[in-house]
Amino acid sequence: MHTLVIVVHPGLEEGSRVNRRLVKQLRESEQVTIHELYANYPDGKIDVEREQELLLGHKRVIFQFPLWWYSAPPLLKHWFDEVLTFGWAYGPGGDRLHGQEWMVAVTAGSPAESYGPEGYNRYSLEEMTRPYEATANLVGANWLPLFGVCNAMQVSEEELGLAACQYMEQALSITARGR
Ligand SMILES: Cc1cc2nc3c(=O)[nH]c(=O)nc-3n(C[C@H](O)[C@H](O)[C@H](O)COP(=O)(O)O)c2cc1C
């Protein structure tokens, strides 16, 4: 099984620490294709055919991004708008992604305890990422548990290394429905 990781961070090589570390870990596996959206499309012009081919070449797709205003950096929204076309991803005959496995890997600046009904962010990361889950449902992909790293600015190198290993494990895990 091959995993496609669509990384959406405009400063992966410069400002990023957490996402860069997670990507570095996954690059160690031959099972994983890393696809950096901002690096591939600095002008925001998405090559739809290429993206659709990439999707079809993988069984599992992970959308990895830093949480920005409780959402993803904007190129991911544009990617969904462009790539998941009517009659291809949904609608009549739009069954090309049926049976894929989708998940999100999110990094957040706020601490883990803030993401819940008692915390100052009020909602869990699972709730924040519901639109992706709903999209997976629409295109017939199976939704996998979220991977998250919170407290991004404070997390120690050791904790980050551990999180990266857990991410790798989760990204490559075989699910009951997986091949
Ligand atoms: C424009 C912007 C918006 C952000 N919004 C949130 C947010 O809504 N919730 C949160 O927990 N952190 C937020 N953050 C913090 C980022 O999630 C955090 O810096 C990032 O996950 C760290 O990953 P990196 O080291 O790969 O950049 C925001 C950061 C920026 C720059």
mmCIF file of N, CA and C and ligand atoms in Angstrom, residues 9 16-20 66-70 107-110 115 152-153, ligand 1:
data_model
loop_
_atom_site.group_PDB
_atom_site.id
_atom_site.type_symbol
_atom_site.label_atom_id
_atom_site.label_comp_id
_atom_site.label_asym_id
_atom_site.label_seq_id
_atom_site.Cartn_x
_atom_site.Cartn_y
_atom_site.Cartn_z
ATOM 1 N N HIS A 9 1.971 23.696 3.623
ATOM 2 C CA HIS A 9 2.615 24.659 4.513
ATOM 3 C C HIS A 9 3.435 25.599 3.637
ATOM 4 N N SER A 16 8.899 26.678 9.225
ATOM 5 C CA SER A 16 8.319 25.496 9.880
ATOM 6 C C SER A 16 9.339 24.709 10.704
ATOM 7 N N ARG A 17 8.930 24.272 11.875
ATOM 8 C CA ARG A 17 9.743 23.319 12.636
ATOM 9 C C ARG A 17 9.003 21.985 12.716
ATOM 10 N N VAL A 18 7.735 22.044 13.120
ATOM 11 C CA VAL A 18 7.006 20.808 13.415
ATOM 12 C C VAL A 18 6.665 20.033 12.136
ATOM 13 N N ASN A 19 6.070 20.714 11.183
ATOM 14 C CA ASN A 19 5.714 20.002 9.939
ATOM 15 C C ASN A 19 6.950 19.495 9.213
ATOM 16 N N ARG A 20 8.014 20.299 9.261
ATOM 17 C CA ARG A 20 9.253 19.884 8.594
ATOM 18 C C ARG A 20 9.800 18.604 9.217
ATOM 19 N N PRO A 66 -0.502 22.838 9.111
ATOM 20 C CA PRO A 66 -0.612 23.525 10.405
ATOM 21 C C PRO A 66 -2.003 24.138 10.501
ATOM 22 N N LEU A 67 -2.587 24.096 11.665
ATOM 23 C CA LEU A 67 -3.899 24.721 11.847
ATOM 24 C C LEU A 67 -3.731 26.232 11.795
ATOM 25 N N TRP A 68 -4.400 26.851 10.877
ATOM 26 C CA TRP A 68 -4.388 28.313 10.728
ATOM 27 C C TRP A 68 -5.816 28.797 10.846
ATOM 28 N N TRP A 69 -6.082 29.542 11.879
ATOM 29 C CA TRP A 69 -7.451 30.011 12.129
ATOM 30 C C TRP A 69 -8.459 28.866 12.013
ATOM 31 N N TYR A 70 -8.135 27.788 12.718
ATOM 32 C CA TYR A 70 -9.027 26.629 12.817
ATOM 33 C C TYR A 70 -9.305 25.988 11.459
ATOM 34 N N THR A 107 -1.029 20.136 12.899
ATOM 35 C CA THR A 107 -0.226 20.678 13.992
ATOM 36 C C THR A 107 -0.910 21.946 14.474
ATOM 37 N N ALA A 108 -0.846 22.176 15.766
ATOM 38 C CA ALA A 108 -1.563 23.316 16.349
ATOM 39 C C ALA A 108 -0.691 23.989 17.393
ATOM 40 N N GLY A 109 -0.785 25.304 17.447
ATOM 41 C CA GLY A 109 -0.011 26.055 18.427
ATOM 42 C C GLY A 109 -0.555 25.929 19.834
ATOM 43 N N SER A 110 -1.866 25.816 19.961
ATOM 44 C CA SER A 110 -2.489 25.733 21.281
ATOM 45 C C SER A 110 -2.235 24.368 21.909
ATOM 46 N N TYR A 115 -8.192 21.986 23.262
ATOM 47 C CA TYR A 115 -9.070 21.453 22.221
ATOM 48 C C TYR A 115 -10.049 20.435 22.796
ATOM 49 N N ALA A 152 2.644 23.442 19.508
ATOM 50 C CA ALA A 152 3.726 23.369 18.513
ATOM 51 C C ALA A 152 4.930 24.244 18.845
ATOM 52 N N MET A 153 4.703 25.406 19.452
ATOM 53 C CA MET A 153 5.837 26.301 19.714
ATOM 54 C C MET A 153 6.652 25.847 20.932
HETATM 55 C C1 LIG B 1 -1.846 32.589 10.448
HETATM 56 C C2 LIG B 1 -1.749 31.605 11.572
HETATM 57 C C3 LIG B 1 -2.893 31.139 12.184
HETATM 58 C C4 LIG B 1 -2.818 30.203 13.223
HETATM 59 N N1 LIG B 1 -3.985 29.724 13.774
HETATM 60 C C5 LIG B 1 -3.922 28.784 14.754
HETATM 61 C C6 LIG B 1 -5.134 28.220 15.283
HETATM 62 O O1 LIG B 1 -6.248 28.529 14.877
HETATM 63 N N2 LIG B 1 -5.021 27.310 16.290
HETATM 64 C C7 LIG B 1 -3.783 26.915 16.775
HETATM 65 O O2 LIG B 1 -3.751 26.080 17.689
HETATM 66 N N3 LIG B 1 -2.633 27.409 16.260
HETATM 67 C C8 LIG B 1 -2.672 28.326 15.258
HETATM 68 N N4 LIG B 1 -1.511 28.816 14.705
HETATM 69 C C9 LIG B 1 -0.221 28.227 15.118
HETATM 70 C C10 LIG B 1 0.205 27.159 14.117
HETATM 71 O O3 LIG B 1 -0.729 26.103 14.041
HETATM 72 C C11 LIG B 1 1.570 26.621 14.478
HETATM 73 O O4 LIG B 1 2.468 27.697 14.380
HETATM 74 C C12 LIG B 1 2.010 25.494 13.550
HETATM 75 O O5 LIG B 1 1.167 24.371 13.717
HETATM 76 C C13 LIG B 1 3.438 25.086 13.851
HETATM 77 O O6 LIG B 1 3.880 24.217 12.846
HETATM 78 P P1 LIG B 1 5.197 24.562 11.982
HETATM 79 O O7 LIG B 1 6.351 24.616 12.948
HETATM 80 O O8 LIG B 1 5.314 23.444 10.996
HETATM 81 O O9 LIG B 1 4.943 25.896 11.308
HETATM 82 C C14 LIG B 1 -1.562 29.750 13.674
HETATM 83 C C15 LIG B 1 -0.390 30.245 13.065
HETATM 84 C C16 LIG B 1 -0.476 31.155 12.034
HETATM 85 C C17 LIG B 1 0.801 31.663 11.404
#
